[in-house]
Every structure is written in C-alpha cells, then in structure tokens.
Amino acid sequence: MEVVSMLRHRARPRFEADPRVRLTPLVDLREDSSDAVDPRLREPAVVFPAAEKRYRQYSRLTDVRAEEHLRGCTADVIIGTRPGVNVYLARFGPRRALRIAQEHLTHDAHSTRLRADLARHYAGLDAVVTTTEADAAVYRARMPLPGVRVLAVPNIVPEPPVPPSYGGATVIAAAGRLVRGKRLDLLIDAFRQVAGRYPEWTLRIYGAGPERERLKELIGERGLDGRARLMGARSPIETEFAQAAIVASASSAESFGMTLAEAMRRGVPVVSTNCPLGPAEIITPGVDGLLVPVGDGQALVDALLALVSDETARRRMGQAALVSARRFDPGPIVSRYEELFGELVQSRNVREWRRHSARWRRRLHHVLRR
C-alpha cells in the first residue's frame, strides 16, 4: 500500500504510519530541498482546478509531479481524497486501475464553478464516495454521473487507547476549528444559561483558528472567565473527551461530524445541531445523544440542561454511544471498500456501456437542438 502526499512540509509525518505503508511525497517544500528552487513551484497550477479552495497551495510543479506519478502508477486501486486531487486522478490515472474519488467535504460546499469542473472529470471515474448517505443523494440528484457508482462510506474512527468516560464529570466539551461556521458563540451563550443553574459545570473548547480572540472576548463579556475555557488544539482528542460528561456541537454544517463519533467512541453522549449533513446519521436522538435545530439557542440550552440535570440519562446514553459507535470500527468499513472494489470490477463493462450511451445521447440531443 502507498500513501502519496502532494506536498511535504516536515522531516517526519505528523502521524505514525504502519511500516508496511510506503509514504511518497511528490513536492518537497522544505527550504533545503531541490524543489524549493524549482521555478515551476512559483508558477500557477494549470490542471488543479482554480475554483478549489486550496488552489494557491498548488503549482505547476504539483501538476507535473502528479501526472508523472499517476501515469507510472501500477496500483490496482487509486483513491483521491480531495476535489483537486480527484481531478488529477481523472486526468492522469491509468484506465486499467479502479479510480475512486473520496469527497470529505460536501457537494453544496463547493462553488458552482468547481461543481462544473468536477462533473466533467468525475464522469470518467469508477466511483465517488461521500461520508454520508445524504450527501450521496445530493450528488446523484444534482451531478448525474452515468456509469459512476455514487455511494456513502463513513469515516473510520478507531478504538482510542484511553478508557471511556465514567459519566460523572461536570464538563461539557466541544472540539473543532475555531471558525464562524462552528457557531461556538452560540454554544458559549447556551452554556451561560447552564452555568447559571449549575455553577459546578465547566465548558472546554478544543481547537485553533481565526475566531480564537473573538471567542475569548465573548467569554469575558458573558462573565464566564474560568468557567468556559479555550483549551487549544489537542491530539488525540479522545483523551480529552474521556474527561467530559457531554460533548456538544452547534455547527451550521458538517460533512460528517468526526468529533461526534470520536466522543461516542469514549462513551460520551453528544448534543448537536441537526445540521446538514452528518449528525443525523451519527446520532440516534434520545438513545445516544440529542439533536436540536440549527441556530436555535434555546433548544441547545434545553438539550444541555436535560443531560446536565440527569446523570442516569447521561450514563445510559453514554453506554448506548459506546455500542453504536462500533459501526465506525476499521473492520466493517474496510469490508465495505473491499465489496465496492469487487463490485466495480464485475460491473466495469456495464458501467462503460452506460457511460458511452449517455455520451451519445447528449451528442444526439445537441445535434437535434441545433
């Protein structure tokens, strides 16, 4: 197995890799590397789509290296993990291999221009895999891809190496990028009401981002200094969740909801907005957590108070969360991918026929319109 890194920033990877996995960086950005003085590094990318959010991080050198690597790739299955990389895969990936695009964002998170680019390139792939059934349905409805299998496979959330929460703490935790879309301001306001009735409870917010100073000021304005704390980024986050009694999310949108699954893996019930698209597929309301409408501060207060005030319910939901989170174990999800690979091999000729038929229908329709 090989993991290809588009850009290399450091001497050692941030995460430890199994020795059986080969790590291959394509462009080395370290100051002492030969790539750092390659003039193509300062030329804008031509293949990587300009509408992709990370376009400025890529270059003509990235285009060239991606093409060279993919054209020489001998793998049976190649999986891209973000839209621009999926375009590389569609353009340069060997046709004999299964070429699969993973979507870790969502269809509606992409601009109209990027969606048009992706529709053109995704049409030549074998499959598009989203993290939620809801997003897969959006792709099927708004980006028809004849001959391309569109399905959902959730992220793997492995068993953490820390004991689960015992449920008796007086801590509400939240984690994620400190950005406006996470609506941590709404959570802080909701916690203010919780803290007014239960002064022994605290709020811990984990993460880093551009909203840190604004959130720090808001905590002071709400009189929550020492009660609500910005803890910074932590990894693994499950270690912190295991010290909490509740994990909360007030996000406006999520492509999956990784922190919710990570909290449930440690037996912590979750309170989340029912935002598109992930939480409703992770949480079973009243069983392992609670869902509230997006942007509804009072509903968030009520849900938090329901669990803060009832330790028995917290423990019951926490135990249910431990059980339900097992569906994110590596084993079942790896099996789903193995089944997908087999299905794609068996259906290759049928899917190719559908692709060509759709192409000829479009051409005929264009001719008739003219």
Short mmCIF file of C-alpha atoms in Angstrom, two decimals:
data_model
loop_
_atom_site.label_atom_id
_atom_site.label_comp_id
_atom_site.label_asym_id
_atom_site.label_seq_id
_atom_site.Cartn_x
_atom_site.Cartn_y
_atom_site.Cartn_z
CA MET A 1 0.00 0.00 0.00
CA GLU A 2 1.18 3.51 -0.81
CA VAL A 3 0.06 6.88 0.55
CA VAL A 4 1.02 9.72 -1.77
CA SER A 5 1.44 13.13 -0.16
CA MET A 6 1.08 16.01 -2.60
CA LEU A 7 3.25 18.37 -0.51
CA ARG A 8 5.95 17.68 2.08
CA HIS A 9 6.40 20.24 4.87
CA ARG A 10 8.41 18.39 7.55
CA ALA A 11 11.08 15.75 8.10
CA ARG A 12 8.71 13.33 9.86
CA PRO A 13 4.97 12.85 9.29
CA ARG A 14 2.62 14.24 11.91
CA PHE A 15 1.01 10.80 12.31
CA GLU A 16 2.81 7.47 12.67
CA ALA A 17 2.37 5.16 9.68
CA ASP A 18 2.41 1.39 9.63
CA PRO A 19 5.83 0.25 8.32
CA ARG A 20 4.04 -1.71 5.59
CA VAL A 21 2.72 1.55 4.15
CA ARG A 22 5.02 3.39 1.76
CA LEU A 23 4.87 7.19 2.05
CA THR A 24 5.62 9.08 -1.17
CA PRO A 25 5.77 12.90 -1.19
CA LEU A 26 5.54 14.49 -4.65
CA VAL A 27 6.76 18.04 -3.96
CA ASP A 28 9.18 18.81 -1.11
CA LEU A 29 8.59 22.31 0.28
CA ARG A 30 11.38 22.21 2.88
CA GLU A 31 13.93 25.02 2.48
CA ASP A 32 16.88 22.73 1.79
CA SER A 33 15.14 20.67 -0.91
CA SER A 34 15.80 20.95 -4.65
CA ASP A 35 12.07 21.52 -5.19
CA ALA A 36 12.27 24.76 -3.20
CA VAL A 37 14.29 26.38 -6.01
CA ASP A 38 12.42 24.80 -8.92
CA PRO A 39 10.87 27.72 -10.91
CA ARG A 40 7.74 25.67 -11.58
CA LEU A 41 6.95 25.85 -7.86
CA ARG A 42 6.18 29.56 -8.35
CA GLU A 43 4.09 29.10 -11.48
CA PRO A 44 0.31 28.76 -11.02
CA ALA A 45 -1.21 25.31 -11.40
CA VAL A 46 -2.90 24.64 -14.73
CA VAL A 47 -4.57 21.26 -14.08
CA PHE A 48 -5.51 21.68 -10.42
CA PRO A 49 -8.89 23.50 -10.57
CA ALA A 50 -8.65 27.23 -9.83
CA ALA A 51 -12.01 27.14 -8.02
CA GLU A 52 -10.68 24.66 -5.44
CA LYS A 53 -10.20 26.25 -2.02
CA ARG A 54 -6.55 25.16 -1.81
CA TYR A 55 -5.60 26.25 -5.32
CA ARG A 56 -2.93 28.69 -4.09
CA GLN A 57 -1.09 25.87 -2.32
CA TYR A 58 -0.60 24.04 -5.62
CA SER A 59 1.63 24.90 -8.56
CA ARG A 60 2.73 23.88 -12.00
CA LEU A 61 5.30 21.64 -10.29
CA THR A 62 2.48 19.86 -8.46
CA ASP A 63 0.68 19.34 -11.78
CA VAL A 64 3.78 17.82 -13.36
CA ARG A 65 4.65 15.56 -10.44
CA ALA A 66 1.06 14.32 -10.10
CA GLU A 67 0.94 13.47 -13.80
CA GLU A 68 4.29 11.68 -13.71
CA HIS A 69 3.37 9.63 -10.67
CA LEU A 70 -0.12 8.65 -11.84
CA ARG A 71 0.95 7.73 -15.36
CA GLY A 72 3.57 5.40 -13.91
CA CYS A 73 1.36 4.01 -11.15
CA THR A 74 0.92 0.22 -11.15
CA ALA A 75 -1.70 0.06 -8.37
CA ASP A 76 -4.96 -1.81 -8.93
CA VAL A 77 -6.98 0.79 -7.00
CA ILE A 78 -6.23 4.52 -6.71
CA ILE A 79 -8.22 6.76 -4.36
CA GLY A 80 -8.16 10.56 -4.38
CA THR A 81 -9.05 12.39 -1.18
CA ARG A 82 -9.93 15.97 -2.16
CA PRO A 83 -11.56 17.58 -5.23
CA GLY A 84 -8.41 18.92 -6.90
CA VAL A 85 -6.54 15.65 -6.38
CA ASN A 86 -9.54 13.80 -7.80
CA VAL A 87 -9.17 15.90 -10.96
CA TYR A 88 -5.54 14.75 -11.21
CA LEU A 89 -6.77 11.19 -10.82
CA ALA A 90 -9.39 11.58 -13.55
CA ARG A 91 -6.92 13.22 -15.93
CA PHE A 92 -3.85 11.04 -15.42
CA GLY A 93 -4.85 7.85 -13.58
CA PRO A 94 -4.35 4.63 -15.58
CA ARG A 95 -7.62 3.36 -17.04
CA ARG A 96 -6.86 -0.24 -16.08
CA ALA A 97 -6.97 0.71 -12.36
CA LEU A 98 -10.11 1.41 -10.36
CA ARG A 99 -10.17 5.18 -9.85
CA ILE A 100 -12.22 6.37 -6.90
CA ALA A 101 -12.87 9.91 -5.69
CA GLN A 102 -13.47 10.42 -1.99
CA GLU A 103 -15.42 13.55 -1.01
CA HIS A 104 -14.64 14.69 2.53
CA LEU A 105 -16.46 17.98 2.03
CA THR A 106 -19.97 18.08 0.54
CA HIS A 107 -21.48 18.78 -2.87
CA ASP A 108 -23.05 22.05 -1.69
CA ALA A 109 -19.80 23.20 -0.03
CA HIS A 110 -18.27 23.54 -3.50
CA SER A 111 -18.78 26.63 -5.63
CA THR A 112 -20.89 26.43 -8.78
CA ARG A 113 -17.73 26.76 -10.86
CA LEU A 114 -15.97 23.93 -9.05
CA ARG A 115 -19.02 21.67 -9.29
CA ALA A 116 -19.00 22.16 -13.07
CA ASP A 117 -15.31 21.20 -13.21
CA LEU A 118 -15.88 18.15 -11.03
CA ALA A 119 -18.89 16.95 -13.03
CA ARG A 120 -16.78 16.94 -16.19
CA HIS A 121 -13.91 15.00 -14.61
CA TYR A 122 -15.83 12.73 -12.23
CA ALA A 123 -17.77 11.37 -15.21
CA GLY A 124 -14.70 9.35 -16.18
CA LEU A 125 -14.09 7.77 -12.77
CA ASP A 126 -15.32 4.46 -11.41
CA ALA A 127 -16.87 5.69 -8.16
CA VAL A 128 -17.48 8.74 -5.98
CA VAL A 129 -17.58 8.02 -2.24
CA THR A 130 -19.10 10.51 0.21
CA THR A 131 -19.10 10.27 4.00
CA THR A 132 -22.91 10.44 4.39
CA GLU A 133 -25.93 8.97 2.64
CA ALA A 134 -27.47 12.45 2.50
CA ASP A 135 -24.55 13.84 0.50
CA ALA A 136 -24.51 10.81 -1.82
CA ALA A 137 -28.18 11.50 -2.57
CA VAL A 138 -27.36 15.13 -3.40
CA TYR A 139 -24.64 14.02 -5.82
CA ARG A 140 -27.00 11.58 -7.53
CA ALA A 141 -29.67 14.25 -7.91
CA ARG A 142 -27.53 17.25 -8.90
CA MET A 143 -24.49 15.71 -10.58
CA PRO A 144 -25.68 12.80 -12.73
CA LEU A 145 -22.70 10.55 -13.49
CA PRO A 146 -23.75 7.65 -15.76
CA GLY A 147 -21.55 4.61 -15.20
CA VAL A 148 -20.10 6.01 -11.98
CA ARG A 149 -21.04 4.36 -8.68
CA VAL A 150 -22.01 7.03 -6.13
CA LEU A 151 -22.28 5.79 -2.55
CA ALA A 152 -21.58 6.68 1.07
CA VAL A 153 -18.99 5.10 3.35
CA PRO A 154 -18.44 6.79 6.73
CA ASN A 155 -15.03 7.67 8.10
CA ILE A 156 -13.16 5.15 10.20
CA VAL A 157 -12.99 6.09 13.89
CA PRO A 158 -10.67 3.53 15.52
CA GLU A 159 -10.85 2.40 19.12
CA PRO A 160 -8.93 5.02 21.17
CA PRO A 161 -6.17 3.88 23.57
CA VAL A 162 -7.85 5.55 26.58
CA PRO A 163 -10.60 4.32 28.93
CA PRO A 164 -14.14 5.57 28.27
CA SER A 165 -15.78 8.35 30.24
CA TYR A 166 -17.33 7.30 33.55
CA GLY A 167 -20.16 9.79 33.03
CA GLY A 168 -19.87 11.55 36.37
CA ALA A 169 -17.73 14.55 35.35
CA THR A 170 -19.15 18.06 35.28
CA VAL A 171 -17.56 19.05 31.97
CA ILE A 172 -19.12 19.90 28.61
CA ALA A 173 -16.57 19.64 25.80
CA ALA A 174 -16.51 20.84 22.20
CA ALA A 175 -13.82 20.50 19.54
CA GLY A 176 -13.13 21.76 16.05
CA ARG A 177 -11.67 24.61 14.07
CA LEU A 178 -12.38 27.97 15.69
CA VAL A 179 -14.28 29.38 12.72
CA ARG A 180 -17.68 31.06 12.40
CA GLY A 181 -19.36 28.04 10.86
CA LYS A 182 -18.86 26.04 14.08
CA ARG A 183 -21.10 28.55 15.92
CA LEU A 184 -19.12 28.30 19.13
CA ASP A 185 -20.54 31.70 20.04
CA LEU A 186 -23.97 30.06 20.19
CA LEU A 187 -22.59 27.30 22.40
CA ILE A 188 -20.97 29.81 24.78
CA ASP A 189 -24.25 31.71 25.09
CA ALA A 190 -26.10 28.46 25.76
CA PHE A 191 -23.56 27.43 28.38
CA ARG A 192 -24.07 30.77 30.15
CA GLN A 193 -27.62 29.66 31.00
CA VAL A 194 -26.43 26.20 32.04
CA ALA A 195 -23.74 27.71 34.27
CA GLY A 196 -26.31 29.98 35.91
CA ARG A 197 -28.22 26.95 37.20
CA TYR A 198 -25.32 24.52 37.67
CA PRO A 199 -22.26 26.54 38.77
CA GLU A 200 -20.07 23.46 39.19
CA TRP A 201 -20.17 22.73 35.43
CA THR A 202 -17.49 23.97 33.03
CA LEU A 203 -17.12 24.25 29.24
CA ARG A 204 -13.89 23.25 27.49
CA ILE A 205 -13.43 24.18 23.83
CA TYR A 206 -10.60 22.43 21.96
CA GLY A 207 -9.16 23.70 18.70
CA ALA A 208 -7.38 26.55 16.99
CA GLY A 209 -8.41 29.05 14.38
CA PRO A 210 -9.10 32.69 13.45
CA GLU A 211 -12.03 33.08 15.85
CA ARG A 212 -9.98 32.50 19.00
CA GLU A 213 -9.71 36.13 20.08
CA ARG A 214 -13.36 36.88 19.36
CA LEU A 215 -14.45 33.86 21.38
CA LYS A 216 -12.11 34.81 24.22
CA GLU A 217 -13.69 38.27 24.33
CA LEU A 218 -17.18 36.76 24.27
CA ILE A 219 -16.35 34.51 27.23
CA GLY A 220 -15.27 37.59 29.19
CA GLU A 221 -18.34 39.58 28.16
CA ARG A 222 -20.62 36.76 29.34
CA GLY A 223 -18.88 36.60 32.72
CA LEU A 224 -17.60 33.08 32.08
CA ASP A 225 -13.88 33.55 32.72
CA GLY A 226 -12.63 30.39 34.42
CA ARG A 227 -15.88 28.58 33.61
CA ALA A 228 -15.56 28.42 29.80
CA ARG A 229 -12.03 27.86 28.56
CA LEU A 230 -10.32 27.76 25.17
CA MET A 231 -8.00 24.78 25.56
CA GLY A 232 -6.11 24.93 22.25
CA ALA A 233 -5.68 22.04 19.83
CA ARG A 234 -5.21 18.58 21.36
CA SER A 235 -4.45 15.21 19.84
CA PRO A 236 -5.72 12.63 20.34
CA ILE A 237 -8.94 14.43 21.21
CA GLU A 238 -10.47 11.26 22.66
CA THR A 239 -8.23 11.66 25.70
CA GLU A 240 -9.94 14.98 26.43
CA PHE A 241 -13.42 13.68 25.62
CA ALA A 242 -12.95 10.84 28.13
CA GLN A 243 -12.81 13.51 30.85
CA ALA A 244 -16.15 15.03 29.80
CA ALA A 245 -19.74 14.12 30.54
CA ILE A 246 -21.22 15.70 27.39
CA VAL A 247 -19.79 16.71 24.03
CA ALA A 248 -21.63 19.48 22.19
CA SER A 249 -21.65 20.83 18.64
CA ALA A 250 -23.51 23.94 17.45
CA SER A 251 -22.23 23.81 13.83
CA SER A 252 -24.16 25.25 10.91
CA ALA A 253 -22.90 22.46 8.62
CA GLU A 254 -20.78 19.31 8.81
CA SER A 255 -19.60 16.99 6.05
CA PHE A 256 -19.54 14.12 8.56
CA GLY A 257 -19.16 15.09 12.22
CA MET A 258 -15.92 13.40 13.21
CA THR A 259 -15.83 14.82 16.74
CA LEU A 260 -19.30 13.42 17.45
CA ALA A 261 -18.18 9.92 16.50
CA GLU A 262 -14.95 10.34 18.47
CA ALA A 263 -16.91 11.38 21.56
CA MET A 264 -19.26 8.42 21.25
CA ARG A 265 -16.24 6.13 20.98
CA ARG A 266 -15.41 7.17 24.56
CA GLY A 267 -18.96 6.63 25.84
CA VAL A 268 -19.89 10.32 25.90
CA PRO A 269 -23.43 11.35 24.86
CA VAL A 270 -23.50 14.14 22.29
CA VAL A 271 -25.72 17.17 21.81
CA SER A 272 -25.59 18.52 18.25
CA THR A 273 -27.43 20.74 15.86
CA ASN A 274 -29.21 18.74 13.18
CA CYS A 275 -27.12 20.43 10.53
CA PRO A 276 -26.50 19.10 7.07
CA LEU A 277 -25.28 16.51 6.54
CA GLY A 278 -23.65 14.25 9.13
CA PRO A 279 -25.11 14.44 12.66
CA ALA A 280 -28.46 12.83 11.83
CA GLU A 281 -26.61 9.77 10.50
CA ILE A 282 -24.41 9.51 13.59
CA ILE A 283 -26.81 10.29 16.46
CA THR A 284 -29.97 8.39 17.35
CA PRO A 285 -31.93 11.05 19.27
CA GLY A 286 -32.82 10.03 22.80
CA VAL A 287 -30.65 6.92 22.57
CA ASP A 288 -27.01 8.05 22.30
CA GLY A 289 -27.46 11.81 22.08
CA LEU A 290 -29.77 14.69 21.24
CA LEU A 291 -30.35 16.73 18.08
CA VAL A 292 -31.55 20.35 18.04
CA PRO A 293 -32.46 22.71 15.17
CA VAL A 294 -29.63 24.70 13.60
CA GLY A 295 -29.21 28.14 15.12
CA ASP A 296 -31.81 27.55 17.87
CA GLY A 297 -30.03 28.73 21.01
CA GLN A 298 -32.86 27.91 23.39
CA ALA A 299 -33.21 24.38 22.04
CA LEU A 300 -29.48 23.94 22.61
CA VAL A 301 -29.86 25.19 26.20
CA ASP A 302 -32.77 22.83 26.83
CA ALA A 303 -30.88 19.81 25.46
CA LEU A 304 -27.78 20.55 27.52
CA LEU A 305 -29.86 21.06 30.66
CA ALA A 306 -31.70 17.79 30.05
CA LEU A 307 -28.42 15.89 30.27
CA VAL A 308 -26.70 18.07 32.90
CA SER A 309 -29.63 17.57 35.25
CA ASP A 310 -29.94 13.80 34.74
CA GLU A 311 -26.83 11.74 35.43
CA THR A 312 -28.75 8.49 34.92
CA ALA A 313 -29.73 9.56 31.40
CA ARG A 314 -26.17 10.63 30.66
CA ARG A 315 -24.78 7.27 31.72
CA ARG A 316 -27.45 5.37 29.77
CA MET A 317 -26.82 7.38 26.60
CA GLY A 318 -23.08 7.08 27.07
CA GLN A 319 -23.30 3.29 27.17
CA ALA A 320 -25.50 3.33 24.07
CA ALA A 321 -22.99 5.61 22.35
CA LEU A 322 -20.19 3.11 23.01
CA VAL A 323 -22.20 0.38 21.31
CA SER A 324 -23.47 2.39 18.33
CA ALA A 325 -20.01 3.85 17.60
CA ARG A 326 -18.69 0.38 16.82
CA ARG A 327 -20.07 0.81 13.32
CA PHE A 328 -17.08 3.11 12.71
CA ASP A 329 -14.59 0.33 13.51
CA PRO A 330 -11.97 -0.24 10.81
CA GLY A 331 -13.15 -3.79 10.10
CA PRO A 332 -16.70 -3.09 8.83
CA ILE A 333 -15.63 -0.06 6.80
CA VAL A 334 -12.67 -1.84 5.20
CA SER A 335 -15.08 -4.64 4.27
CA ARG A 336 -17.37 -2.12 2.58
CA TYR A 337 -14.49 -0.87 0.47
CA GLU A 338 -13.46 -4.41 -0.43
CA GLU A 339 -17.03 -5.14 -1.53
CA LEU A 340 -17.02 -1.94 -3.57
CA PHE A 341 -13.78 -2.91 -5.33
CA GLY A 342 -15.22 -6.30 -6.26
CA GLU A 343 -18.46 -4.77 -7.49
CA LEU A 344 -16.63 -2.20 -9.62
CA VAL A 345 -14.50 -4.88 -11.28
CA GLN A 346 -17.53 -7.04 -12.08
CA SER A 347 -19.60 -4.13 -13.41
CA ARG A 348 -16.84 -2.44 -15.43
CA ASN A 349 -18.22 -3.35 -18.88
CA VAL A 350 -21.81 -2.47 -17.96
CA ARG A 351 -20.76 0.87 -16.49
CA GLU A 352 -18.66 1.68 -19.55
CA TRP A 353 -21.65 0.96 -21.79
CA ARG A 354 -23.81 3.30 -19.69
CA ARG A 355 -21.15 5.99 -19.93
CA HIS A 356 -20.90 5.74 -23.71
CA SER A 357 -24.69 5.59 -24.12
CA ALA A 358 -25.12 8.76 -22.10
CA ARG A 359 -22.40 10.49 -24.13
CA TRP A 360 -24.08 9.59 -27.43
CA ARG A 361 -27.49 10.71 -26.13
CA ARG A 362 -26.03 14.10 -25.20
CA ARG A 363 -24.46 14.45 -28.63
CA LEU A 364 -27.70 13.49 -30.36
CA HIS A 365 -29.66 15.92 -28.21
CA HIS A 366 -27.17 18.68 -29.08
CA VAL A 367 -27.48 17.94 -32.82
CA LEU A 368 -31.29 17.93 -32.69
CA ARG A 369 -31.31 21.25 -30.81
CA ARG A 370 -29.09 22.80 -33.49
#
